[in-house]
XYZ file of C-alpha atoms in Angstrom:
761
model
C -30.452 -45.430 65.919
C -28.931 -44.558 62.700
C -30.843 -42.017 60.219
C -29.904 -43.926 56.922
C -32.017 -47.001 57.871
C -35.647 -46.938 57.007
C -37.078 -47.354 60.712
C -39.767 -44.767 61.832
C -38.163 -41.617 63.370
C -38.561 -40.625 66.928
C -41.427 -38.211 67.572
C -40.647 -35.036 69.309
C -43.201 -33.416 71.274
C -43.253 -30.003 69.505
C -45.781 -28.069 71.613
C -46.968 -24.891 69.726
C -47.223 -22.962 73.019
C -43.546 -23.512 73.465
C -41.224 -20.334 72.692
C -38.796 -20.509 69.685
C -35.905 -20.803 72.311
C -37.819 -23.786 74.053
C -38.320 -25.506 70.832
C -34.740 -25.264 69.673
C -33.556 -26.300 73.109
C -36.200 -29.551 72.571
C -34.538 -30.411 69.135
C -30.934 -30.209 70.154
C -31.997 -32.464 73.128
C -33.784 -34.835 70.619
C -30.486 -35.057 68.364
C -28.149 -35.614 71.368
C -30.935 -38.603 72.878
C -30.392 -40.054 69.627
C -26.353 -40.177 69.969
C -25.688 -37.463 67.652
C -23.789 -33.796 67.571
C -25.259 -31.570 65.269
C -22.129 -32.113 63.032
C -22.751 -35.937 62.906
C -26.438 -35.308 62.617
C -26.116 -33.304 59.599
C -23.778 -35.710 57.859
C -25.989 -38.773 58.553
C -28.774 -36.735 57.199
C -26.956 -36.108 53.879
C -26.417 -39.747 53.417
C -29.595 -40.817 54.568
C -31.893 -42.705 52.063
C -34.757 -42.099 53.929
C -37.449 -40.550 51.677
C -38.462 -38.497 55.087
C -35.095 -37.377 55.423
C -34.610 -36.381 52.048
C -37.412 -33.950 51.875
C -34.271 -31.761 53.727
C -33.345 -31.328 50.021
C -36.687 -30.618 48.540
C -36.911 -27.003 49.365
C -33.256 -26.148 48.719
C -32.516 -26.821 52.063
C -28.641 -26.651 52.017
C -28.690 -23.646 49.973
C -30.989 -21.880 52.442
C -28.651 -23.142 55.026
C -25.415 -21.627 53.349
C -27.216 -18.368 52.813
C -28.295 -18.385 56.457
C -24.870 -19.244 57.728
C -23.421 -16.317 55.700
C -26.147 -13.898 57.128
C -25.821 -14.763 60.666
C -22.061 -15.541 61.633
C -21.005 -12.455 63.202
C -17.841 -13.982 64.683
C -14.748 -13.161 62.607
C -13.243 -16.560 63.422
C -16.439 -18.662 62.308
C -16.846 -16.377 59.111
C -13.161 -17.213 58.060
C -13.603 -20.661 58.201
C -17.143 -20.840 56.734
C -15.866 -18.545 53.742
C -12.694 -20.918 53.260
C -14.718 -24.164 53.154
C -17.195 -22.477 50.610
C -14.093 -21.302 48.636
C -12.710 -25.129 48.803
C -16.076 -26.557 47.739
C -16.355 -23.822 44.784
C -12.517 -24.505 43.632
C -12.808 -28.394 43.972
C -16.395 -28.009 41.608
C -14.498 -25.364 39.210
C -11.401 -27.547 38.856
C -13.547 -30.485 38.145
C -15.261 -28.326 35.428
C -11.949 -27.523 33.950
C -11.183 -30.910 33.750
C -14.301 -31.837 31.896
C -13.811 -28.740 29.528
C -10.303 -29.972 28.991
C -11.603 -33.568 28.255
C -14.249 -32.454 25.975
C -11.882 -30.723 23.665
C -13.865 -28.002 22.260
C -11.640 -25.324 22.831
C -8.745 -26.819 21.377
C -7.126 -24.945 18.607
C -3.918 -27.047 17.474
C -1.393 -24.804 15.261
C -1.502 -26.943 12.429
C -5.303 -27.132 12.236
C -5.258 -23.247 11.735
C -7.296 -22.372 8.460
C -9.404 -19.690 7.041
C -12.562 -21.322 7.857
C -11.728 -21.532 11.644
C -10.708 -17.847 11.862
C -13.652 -16.783 9.942
C -15.810 -18.998 12.462
C -13.923 -17.775 15.626
C -16.093 -16.160 18.207
C -16.006 -15.185 21.981
C -19.689 -16.451 22.202
C -18.427 -20.004 21.565
C -16.181 -19.986 24.493
C -19.156 -18.422 26.699
C -21.335 -21.022 25.543
C -18.951 -23.920 26.377
C -18.307 -22.678 29.669
C -21.968 -22.080 30.540
C -22.790 -25.600 29.352
C -19.888 -27.544 30.835
C -18.775 -25.509 33.535
C -21.884 -23.804 35.232
C -20.289 -22.944 38.486
C -17.184 -21.497 36.972
C -19.303 -19.571 34.602
C -21.459 -18.254 37.308
C -18.750 -17.460 39.189
C -16.789 -15.580 36.598
C -20.140 -13.803 35.913
C -20.527 -12.362 39.253
C -16.784 -11.087 39.082
C -16.887 -9.476 36.098
C -20.661 -8.031 36.285
C -21.585 -10.390 33.593
C -19.269 -8.597 30.900
C -19.270 -11.434 28.057
C -15.711 -10.512 26.762
C -14.066 -10.820 30.294
C -15.794 -14.239 31.093
C -14.652 -15.435 27.714
C -11.165 -14.412 28.335
C -10.881 -15.387 32.026
C -12.288 -18.615 31.357
C -10.100 -19.115 28.625
C -6.815 -18.370 30.364
C -7.892 -20.874 33.380
C -8.434 -23.471 31.149
C -5.299 -22.842 29.115
C -3.345 -23.023 32.559
C -5.005 -26.237 33.206
C -4.233 -27.626 29.635
C -1.989 -25.683 26.944
C -3.905 -27.730 24.421
C -6.964 -25.728 25.277
C -5.647 -22.501 23.011
C -8.887 -21.465 21.445
C -8.601 -17.935 22.348
C -4.852 -18.121 22.746
C -4.032 -18.960 19.214
C -6.173 -16.182 17.703
C -4.878 -13.675 20.364
C -1.331 -14.923 19.422
C -1.943 -14.417 15.425
C -3.490 -10.941 16.195
C -0.505 -9.672 18.279
C 1.861 -11.021 15.654
C 0.288 -9.136 13.136
C 0.549 -5.920 14.720
C 4.526 -6.341 15.263
C 4.374 -7.668 18.851
C 8.001 -8.691 19.805
C 8.752 -12.052 20.654
C 9.702 -11.304 24.047
C 6.608 -9.849 24.983
C 4.760 -12.846 23.201
C 6.690 -15.067 25.404
C 5.717 -13.205 28.615
C 1.930 -13.422 27.344
C 2.086 -17.062 26.691
C 3.185 -17.250 30.409
C 0.223 -15.248 31.530
C -1.820 -17.468 29.487
C -3.075 -14.697 27.004
C -1.243 -16.310 24.066
C 0.335 -19.266 22.414
C 4.108 -19.600 22.048
C 6.002 -17.745 19.374
C 6.716 -21.235 18.193
C 3.239 -21.915 18.021
C 2.504 -18.827 15.908
C 4.869 -19.656 13.634
C 3.422 -23.226 13.133
C 0.055 -21.618 12.538
C 1.311 -19.054 10.166
C 3.022 -21.821 7.891
C -0.337 -23.733 8.098
C -2.261 -20.673 6.845
C 0.288 -20.262 4.097
C -0.221 -23.937 2.982
C -4.089 -23.707 3.442
C -3.980 -20.370 1.395
C -1.728 -22.036 -1.428
C -3.917 -25.109 -1.666
C -6.885 -23.073 -2.154
C -5.229 -20.837 -4.780
C -4.105 -23.266 -6.671
C -7.739 -25.037 -6.818
C -8.908 -21.639 -7.688
C -6.860 -21.050 -10.632
C -7.826 -24.218 -12.285
C -11.563 -23.797 -11.827
C -12.542 -20.038 -12.007
C -11.371 -16.973 -14.202
C -8.759 -14.894 -12.709
C -5.947 -12.211 -13.308
C -2.368 -11.360 -11.898
C -1.393 -8.386 -9.934
C 2.415 -7.925 -8.867
C 4.535 -5.029 -7.762
C 7.610 -4.298 -6.599
C 8.356 -4.458 -2.759
C 11.464 -3.020 -1.202
C 13.392 -2.756 2.461
C 15.886 -1.105 4.023
C 18.676 -3.144 5.663
C 19.914 -0.785 8.033
C 23.421 -1.515 9.881
C 24.301 -0.267 13.012
C 28.034 -0.345 12.510
C 28.946 1.100 9.093
C 31.671 -0.470 7.226
C 32.736 -0.530 3.644
C 31.460 -3.994 3.502
C 28.585 -3.604 6.299
C 26.742 -0.625 4.698
C 22.901 0.241 4.442
C 21.452 -0.975 1.705
C 17.863 -1.630 0.094
C 16.684 -5.160 -0.938
C 14.134 -5.364 -3.563
C 11.598 -7.798 -3.810
C 8.497 -8.624 -5.650
C 4.852 -9.335 -4.318
C 1.813 -10.707 -6.084
C -1.719 -11.583 -5.754
C -4.342 -13.697 -7.813
C -7.559 -12.051 -7.896
C -10.860 -13.707 -9.094
C -12.328 -11.914 -12.308
C -14.257 -12.702 -15.425
C -13.988 -14.614 -18.396
C -12.215 -12.539 -21.032
C -13.707 -14.073 -24.178
C -12.326 -13.887 -27.769
C -10.759 -10.819 -29.537
C -12.443 -9.408 -32.388
C -11.653 -11.328 -35.692
C -8.928 -9.215 -37.521
C -11.440 -9.323 -40.680
C -14.179 -8.047 -38.465
C -12.102 -5.115 -36.921
C -13.149 -1.615 -38.473
C -10.709 0.874 -39.709
C -9.330 3.306 -36.741
C -10.089 6.928 -36.881
C -9.022 10.133 -34.925
C -13.036 10.481 -33.783
C -12.420 7.124 -31.778
C -10.254 9.284 -29.468
C -12.047 13.013 -30.120
C -15.418 11.914 -29.756
C -16.094 12.529 -25.924
C -19.634 12.449 -24.558
C -20.473 16.332 -24.015
C -23.845 15.437 -22.358
C -22.299 13.326 -19.915
C -19.419 15.979 -19.116
C -22.299 18.222 -18.198
C -23.970 15.648 -15.846
C -20.669 14.597 -14.007
C -19.779 18.630 -13.740
C -22.879 19.591 -12.532
C -23.170 16.603 -9.872
C -19.892 17.731 -8.790
C -20.087 21.605 -8.700
C -23.683 21.309 -6.973
C -22.381 18.733 -4.556
C -19.839 21.187 -3.114
C -22.799 23.815 -2.519
C -25.359 21.143 -0.492
C -22.389 19.785 1.189
C -21.230 23.183 2.607
C -25.048 24.040 3.454
C -26.863 21.333 5.106
C -30.403 22.518 4.283
C -29.868 22.163 0.509
C -29.153 18.353 0.949
C -32.854 17.539 -0.683
C -31.769 19.103 -3.819
C -28.762 17.190 -4.680
C -28.222 15.644 -7.983
C -28.133 12.064 -8.151
C -24.603 10.447 -9.513
C -24.763 10.291 -13.586
C -24.579 6.172 -13.061
C -23.919 4.318 -16.370
C -22.728 0.667 -15.615
C -22.158 -0.048 -11.890
C -20.619 -3.508 -10.985
C -22.220 -5.660 -8.686
C -21.326 -4.943 -5.089
C -19.804 -8.078 -3.910
C -16.720 -9.095 -2.200
C -13.564 -9.729 -4.148
C -11.967 -12.914 -3.765
C -8.335 -12.622 -3.568
C -5.016 -14.562 -3.175
C -2.060 -12.988 -2.036
C 1.075 -14.974 -2.866
C 4.307 -15.725 -1.413
C 6.904 -12.524 -1.498
C 10.056 -13.163 -3.873
C 13.338 -11.920 -3.516
C 13.629 -10.829 -6.969
C 13.922 -7.287 -8.367
C 10.808 -6.647 -10.740
C 11.853 -3.648 -12.094
C 14.467 -5.076 -14.751
C 13.222 -7.153 -17.620
C 14.889 -10.180 -16.271
C 13.328 -9.710 -13.046
C 9.588 -9.605 -14.551
C 10.300 -12.967 -16.609
C 11.843 -14.426 -13.516
C 8.687 -13.486 -11.425
C 6.105 -14.465 -13.531
C 7.455 -17.997 -14.332
C 8.103 -18.571 -10.901
C 4.242 -17.677 -10.006
C 2.999 -19.688 -12.854
C 5.782 -22.717 -12.149
C 6.242 -22.929 -8.706
C 3.652 -21.125 -6.752
C 0.682 -22.232 -8.866
C 2.229 -25.532 -10.396
C 0.490 -24.673 -13.891
C 1.873 -27.126 -16.444
C 3.051 -25.165 -19.861
C 0.259 -27.028 -21.832
C -2.256 -25.489 -19.410
C -1.654 -21.678 -21.343
C -2.491 -23.276 -24.939
C -6.087 -23.109 -26.623
C -5.824 -18.910 -26.918
C -5.997 -18.802 -22.944
C -5.519 -15.119 -21.879
C -4.767 -13.952 -18.208
C -4.788 -10.537 -17.432
C -1.304 -9.200 -15.994
C -1.539 -5.927 -14.321
C 0.756 -3.565 -12.581
C 2.304 -0.026 -12.762
C 3.073 1.272 -16.203
C 6.855 0.199 -15.843
C 5.462 -3.598 -15.314
C 3.087 -3.221 -18.068
C 5.867 -2.218 -20.327
C 8.436 -4.678 -19.351
C 5.778 -7.561 -19.930
C 5.200 -6.155 -23.450
C 9.265 -6.236 -23.769
C 9.163 -9.800 -23.128
C 6.460 -10.476 -25.596
C 8.588 -9.235 -28.182
C 11.911 -10.468 -26.844
C 10.709 -13.916 -26.513
C 8.228 -14.091 -29.451
C 10.379 -16.540 -31.445
C 10.145 -19.242 -28.297
C 9.009 -22.795 -28.733
C 5.867 -22.930 -26.441
C 3.026 -20.231 -26.057
C 3.818 -19.778 -22.494
C 7.219 -19.101 -22.971
C 6.222 -16.441 -25.685
C 4.044 -14.780 -23.204
C 1.072 -14.982 -25.529
C -1.202 -15.837 -22.907
C -0.348 -12.537 -21.102
C -2.854 -9.437 -21.268
C -0.885 -6.396 -20.044
C -3.289 -3.726 -18.724
C -2.617 -0.524 -17.182
C -4.185 -0.051 -13.625
C -5.802 3.021 -12.155
C -4.242 4.185 -9.101
C -1.031 4.644 -10.903
C -3.206 6.907 -13.565
C -4.852 8.736 -10.860
C -1.378 9.624 -9.210
C -0.164 10.830 -12.509
C -3.271 12.620 -13.483
C -2.801 14.614 -10.332
C 0.665 15.479 -11.012
C -0.233 16.819 -14.084
C -2.706 19.069 -12.912
C -0.555 20.159 -10.133
C 2.418 21.001 -12.546
C -0.020 22.477 -14.992
C -1.208 25.010 -12.662
C 1.762 25.151 -10.493
C 2.994 28.815 -11.485
C 5.078 30.998 -9.673
C 4.901 31.621 -5.442
C 4.450 35.458 -6.549
C 1.273 34.793 -8.897
C -1.995 34.961 -7.024
C -4.325 31.803 -7.429
C -1.554 29.738 -8.791
C -0.858 26.478 -7.059
C 2.688 27.625 -5.861
C 1.241 30.623 -4.188
C -1.318 28.682 -2.399
C 1.147 26.156 -1.130
C 2.987 28.959 0.220
C -0.153 30.791 1.704
C -1.285 27.166 3.378
C 2.530 26.490 4.559
C 2.158 23.172 2.690
C 5.197 20.740 2.467
C 5.858 17.499 0.137
C 4.374 19.546 -2.906
C 6.833 19.643 -5.361
C 5.789 19.840 -8.992
C 7.504 16.941 -10.213
C 7.518 14.721 -7.155
C 4.791 15.383 -5.122
C 3.327 12.934 -2.408
C 0.108 11.690 -4.036
C -2.155 12.100 -0.940
C -0.704 15.399 0.273
C -1.520 16.691 -3.269
C -4.890 15.410 -3.545
C -5.919 16.828 -0.326
C -4.184 20.266 -1.303
C -5.868 20.167 -4.621
C -9.220 19.172 -3.476
C -9.070 21.957 -0.771
C -8.239 24.659 -3.540
C -11.186 23.170 -5.407
C -13.782 23.599 -2.913
C -12.671 27.149 -1.884
C -12.691 28.176 -6.009
C -16.063 26.302 -6.379
C -17.670 27.957 -3.414
C -16.450 31.593 -4.805
C -18.203 30.849 -7.872
C -21.461 29.878 -6.221
C -21.125 32.933 -4.070
C -20.798 35.277 -7.293
C -23.540 33.106 -9.362
C -26.053 33.611 -6.433
C -25.020 37.019 -5.946
C -24.258 36.804 -2.121
C -21.239 38.147 -0.375
C -20.862 34.843 1.643
C -22.161 31.360 1.245
C -23.968 31.694 4.677
C -26.357 34.327 2.870
C -27.408 31.585 0.204
C -30.162 30.112 2.348
C -31.795 33.199 3.451
C -31.754 34.606 -0.028
C -33.285 31.564 -1.930
C -35.947 31.075 0.756
C -36.986 34.371 0.430
C -37.023 34.137 -3.489
C -38.296 30.898 -4.338
C -40.619 28.078 -2.764
C -39.572 24.348 -1.871
C -40.392 23.413 -5.314
C -38.869 25.969 -7.408
C -35.828 26.325 -5.728
C -34.705 22.827 -7.236
C -35.192 24.279 -10.728
C -33.221 27.601 -9.680
C -30.087 25.482 -8.399
C -30.356 22.992 -11.284
C -30.411 25.730 -13.845
C -27.423 27.911 -11.901
C -25.470 24.817 -12.031
C -25.870 24.232 -15.580
C -24.940 27.842 -16.183
C -21.931 27.608 -14.388
C -20.670 24.759 -16.424
C -21.429 26.621 -19.593
C -19.724 29.626 -18.398
C -16.353 28.144 -16.674
C -16.087 24.667 -17.670
C -14.944 25.455 -21.570
C -11.945 25.785 -23.367
C -9.035 28.522 -22.881
C -10.012 30.753 -26.224
C -13.797 30.655 -24.851
C -12.654 31.856 -21.541
C -10.142 34.295 -22.777
C -13.125 36.042 -24.429
C -14.895 36.595 -21.197
C -12.195 36.428 -18.317
C -8.737 37.925 -17.549
C -5.902 35.514 -17.232
C -6.429 35.169 -13.511
C -9.801 34.035 -13.930
C -9.137 31.853 -16.824
C -6.688 30.031 -15.045
C -8.820 29.421 -12.090
C -11.878 28.382 -14.218
C -9.324 25.915 -16.299
C -8.219 24.694 -12.688
C -11.970 23.833 -11.834
C -12.339 22.062 -15.074
C -9.277 19.805 -14.524
C -10.271 18.785 -11.193
C -13.872 18.238 -11.843
C -12.468 15.602 -14.159
C -9.862 14.067 -11.830
C -12.787 14.255 -9.106
C -15.111 12.376 -11.500
C -12.330 9.430 -12.229
C -11.944 9.251 -8.320
C -15.823 9.180 -7.683
C -16.587 6.619 -10.349
C -13.843 4.340 -9.195
C -15.095 4.214 -5.842
C -18.703 3.855 -6.586
C -17.687 0.859 -9.266
C -19.224 2.855 -12.171
C -17.223 1.124 -15.085
C -19.305 3.033 -17.564
C -18.223 6.337 -16.248
C -14.723 5.367 -15.980
C -14.888 4.438 -19.690
C -16.288 8.158 -20.230
C -13.778 9.822 -18.358
C -11.197 8.123 -19.704
C -11.650 9.489 -23.195
C -11.223 13.364 -21.613
C -8.308 11.964 -19.615
C -6.669 10.287 -22.780
C -6.696 13.838 -24.480
C -5.035 15.388 -21.277
C -2.238 13.055 -21.360
C -1.522 13.915 -24.855
C -0.094 17.206 -23.254
C 2.888 17.595 -20.901
C 5.230 15.156 -19.682
C 2.978 12.105 -19.616
C 3.653 10.778 -22.937
C 3.760 7.198 -21.554
C 0.572 7.005 -20.011
C -0.836 9.070 -23.180
C 0.408 6.126 -25.303
C -0.997 3.731 -22.928
C -4.379 5.335 -23.140
C -4.336 5.491 -26.985
C -3.588 1.699 -26.894
C -6.534 1.123 -24.363
C -8.760 3.407 -26.582
C -7.706 1.434 -29.823
C -8.314 -1.929 -28.293
C -11.619 -0.872 -27.228
C -12.803 0.336 -30.583
C -10.830 -2.164 -32.639
C -9.556 -5.283 -30.644
C -11.709 -6.276 -27.299
C -14.952 -7.995 -27.888
C -17.425 -6.350 -25.392
C -17.355 -9.541 -23.309
C -13.400 -8.487 -23.039
C -13.718 -5.009 -22.491
C -16.225 -5.752 -19.617
C -13.621 -8.201 -18.048
C -10.967 -5.872 -18.366
C -12.937 -2.981 -17.015
C -14.067 -4.901 -13.844
C -10.331 -6.325 -13.568
C -9.450 -2.618 -12.588
C -11.784 -2.648 -9.240
C -11.389 -4.582 -6.263
C -14.116 -4.443 -3.386
C -12.530 -6.315 -0.177
C -15.815 -5.246 1.672
C -18.535 -6.299 -0.628
C -20.186 -3.048 -0.002
C -21.475 -0.038 -2.219
C -18.832 2.753 -2.884
C -16.011 0.499 -1.551
C -14.154 -0.119 -4.450
C -10.576 0.770 -5.135
C -8.263 0.304 -7.726
C -6.865 -3.180 -7.977
C -3.135 -1.606 -8.059
C -3.746 0.373 -5.105
C -5.316 -2.908 -3.431
C -1.594 -4.332 -4.042
C 0.096 -1.283 -2.689
C -1.880 -1.902 0.414
C -0.863 -5.202 0.706
C 2.732 -3.942 0.557
C 1.968 -1.483 2.977
C 0.917 -4.002 5.341
C 3.626 -6.269 4.820
C 6.191 -3.304 5.358
C 4.342 -2.621 8.372
C 5.173 -6.138 9.937
C 8.782 -6.254 8.777
C 9.716 -2.753 10.463
C 7.995 -4.089 13.659
C 10.087 -7.338 13.291
C 13.147 -5.633 12.532
C 15.632 -6.134 9.604
C 16.681 -9.734 10.601
C 13.526 -10.954 8.951
C 14.396 -13.142 6.077
C 12.798 -13.550 2.653
C 11.852 -17.127 3.531
C 9.922 -15.976 6.650
C 8.544 -13.086 4.482
C 7.131 -15.758 1.943
C 6.269 -18.822 4.426
C 4.467 -16.410 7.040
C 3.648 -13.161 6.151
C 2.994 -12.064 2.394
C 0.418 -14.933 1.975
C -1.342 -14.126 5.107
C -1.449 -10.280 4.790
C -5.240 -10.069 4.362
C -5.945 -12.781 7.110
C -4.408 -10.715 9.349
C -6.647 -7.761 8.647
C -9.583 -10.406 9.164
C -8.300 -11.512 12.735
C -7.764 -8.096 13.523
C -11.392 -7.152 12.645
C -12.584 -10.079 14.618
C -10.546 -9.501 17.725
C -11.190 -5.778 18.084
C -14.878 -6.145 17.108
C -15.692 -8.820 19.740
C -13.481 -6.949 22.150
C -15.449 -3.785 21.281
C -12.254 -1.748 20.701
C -13.065 2.166 20.163
C -12.934 3.074 16.458
C -10.720 6.015 17.534
C -8.187 3.901 18.637
C -7.689 2.128 15.328
C -8.308 4.753 12.829
C -7.227 8.207 11.793
C -9.649 10.842 12.754
C -10.819 13.334 10.137
C -8.979 16.840 10.419
C -11.456 19.404 9.035
C -10.143 21.502 6.012
C -12.246 24.598 6.549
C -9.579 26.803 8.134
C -7.826 26.422 4.609
C -10.715 26.516 2.823
C -11.806 30.149 4.410
C -7.997 31.159 3.880
C -8.230 30.562 0.160
C -11.424 31.971 -0.256
C -10.005 35.381 1.333
C -7.316 35.349 -1.212
C -9.669 35.009 -3.874
C -11.621 37.824 -2.484
C -8.957 40.017 -1.973
C -7.371 39.726 -5.573
C -10.788 39.597 -7.156
C -10.110 36.514 -8.605
C -13.540 34.392 -9.896
C -15.287 37.691 -8.564
C -17.881 39.593 -9.936
C -15.763 41.666 -12.244
C -14.446 39.189 -14.643
C -11.415 41.363 -15.843
C -10.103 42.860 -12.431
C -7.241 45.540 -12.867
C -3.942 44.754 -11.602
C -2.978 41.336 -12.187
C -0.290 40.413 -14.682
C -1.030 36.324 -14.555
C 0.609 34.322 -17.410
C -1.835 31.707 -18.608
C -1.791 28.188 -17.594
C -1.418 25.053 -20.279
C -5.037 24.045 -21.130
C -4.410 20.208 -20.779
C -7.516 19.439 -23.017
C -6.483 21.930 -25.683
C -3.022 21.426 -25.798
C -3.795 17.422 -26.012
C -6.122 17.558 -28.584
C -3.494 19.718 -30.421
C -0.835 17.412 -30.243
C -3.175 14.602 -31.354
C -4.220 16.203 -34.506
C -1.909 18.918 -35.627
C 0.914 17.431 -33.987
C 0.150 14.184 -35.440
C 0.605 11.965 -32.496
C -2.447 9.939 -33.096
C -1.053 9.026 -36.521
C 2.215 8.374 -35.212
C 0.774 6.065 -32.638
C -0.959 3.942 -35.329
C 2.058 3.934 -37.325
C 3.899 2.801 -34.167
C 6.803 5.359 -34.628
C 5.816 7.153 -31.661
C 7.509 4.757 -29.130
C 10.970 6.501 -28.003
C 11.895 3.370 -25.839
C 14.604 5.096 -23.944
C 12.646 8.102 -23.261
C 9.524 5.932 -22.200
C 11.752 3.900 -19.969
C 13.242 6.798 -18.048
C 9.739 7.974 -17.407
C 8.579 5.152 -16.259
C 11.349 4.210 -13.839
C 10.994 7.744 -12.460
C 7.017 6.891 -11.836
C 8.291 3.793 -10.309
C 10.513 5.850 -7.864
C 7.685 8.105 -7.030
C 5.567 5.327 -6.270
C 7.973 3.730 -3.899
C 8.318 6.941 -2.136
C 4.527 7.329 -1.754
C 4.573 3.819 -0.232
C 7.595 4.840 2.005
C 5.910 8.014 3.479
C 2.460 6.167 4.030
C 4.894 3.842 6.110
C 6.647 6.806 7.935
C 3.234 8.315 8.980
């Protein structure tokens, strides 16, 4: 009798008094009497439509049987056949699920559809969700094998799906772009493609060209609908030859990289009839109250940073006008094989950007339209030169009347740092001088005329911290800073301690951060030099801090002092440019234009507070990232590849890296440099200051024959007023073109060496 029909099942006489063994025998006899073996009985039961038979499935009967078999099979032979059969079932079902996923196409990522939006939306959770929905058996299997690791489940599932269909390449495309951005060689990418972790090298190249096309479409639309400005800079690559010959020698290839950054409307200039007459007070009228505020903020900041318990008594930043913290929208442009350091190179670069890359017609630049063009001082000078040379051309575009050349802050920072180091360098045998401290700390790359910027900044900040710490020890009458907490706690309540510290820092500003003539009435030369160094570094740190915080109001105020400082020494080119900026602020730029230009100086590529950096430094970072990929790929990389695949996507690579590394929870210390403590250097300088009684309790220690350094502020003021530099600027006679170009080209070389040093590190 078949179990498939609806006939009444035979009744087996189950008697409760029978033993379990006798009951099993009776059941098997009944199966046999009905013409079945156990196997045929089970197969018939699985195929039966009888409602009573289907009760077998009602309480997860098959699952219970499988678990029972797994637990009770003691025979090795039977266990192996059982596991093989179970694995075959799982494999067959998993393959079917992979085919379902393949047909659904939800994890496909064709190289020609790659775009910023899809990269921004990439998520391993999306892969997991698709596996869980369309491949529950495979998902459960991977979840169990990986101890429920989400990243591993997504990765292994993607590799299996990619093996079934290389069109299912959602993860592999992102991983390929990520590995390419790190300079992964083509051979390694080919191996990883065979493994199933990456798409092929050819697919990566197609994806990069697609991304470039997408980026160019977006930037062309943006420049027609939004206000923007242009930053560009030189980039160079070594073409090293293994076989050196006269016609096959090492060489440097120069090119140009550029970025379009979304900015603000420049508005109109002040009409000539409304411009007031310029005066020397426009430059010399600095805000003394603000100087005291930011000096107190930075000097007290040293103390509270070194003593944790005093953190509650820190001063707030002297905020004036801070930019809204939002992510800056930028569009890196294709790299150009054009030497930007020449006048002709600047002309060719700008015209190629406007005509070929952005595809802007010449009449678009009519109607008094103005676009900020930024870069280093050499770039700004070349653009001004083009305006003079092409002033008689036909169209407004060709005459460059639309260009508003504006100096940038990072190169200003570099030159201010160099000016301070140069002014205080002194002699190696002079205690307290920078040369003396360089030897004491065994520093390299700190030549006074050509220092490595980051090495110089780190060194000067450490000296500054040591000197300010020494001043606090003296003013608070303690031998070492560790004793301050005990002394203040004994003499003051918590309420009065704040007033005490604020009063003390005000006294330090009045005593030490003054002009050289005032200092010499109180201090010996070594102390005068140290006080001038503290003042100069406080101004430099204020410039850096206001940039980082995006406070353009503070930048405007500190630039007044920096303008005076740059009238001294070997910084006449930046001194003249800062006079131009000062003149434009007071006489040419409307308030709207001033605010737009000031905001164009800063870029925030994270969108967070205290994450601002100079726009020209942002361009240098793009260059550095480009050179990193170039160095990994080798000197055979062509400029065409650079333009079509690398330079336009350089920030996209950073986005991809952030996506991949965050979702795989890559440890931070594997991708970021750890901070090295400067405490040993600070303590070494402190010991030197104490030993030579510099900034000590005795203002005029004996035995030190130290020459006075240049007071950058007083000397700059002297050159402006008595030296007639401001009047010559107004008369446009202080424009020694040859000397200026020579200085600018030196700055250009220094900047390139700085980038090369960063690359080598």
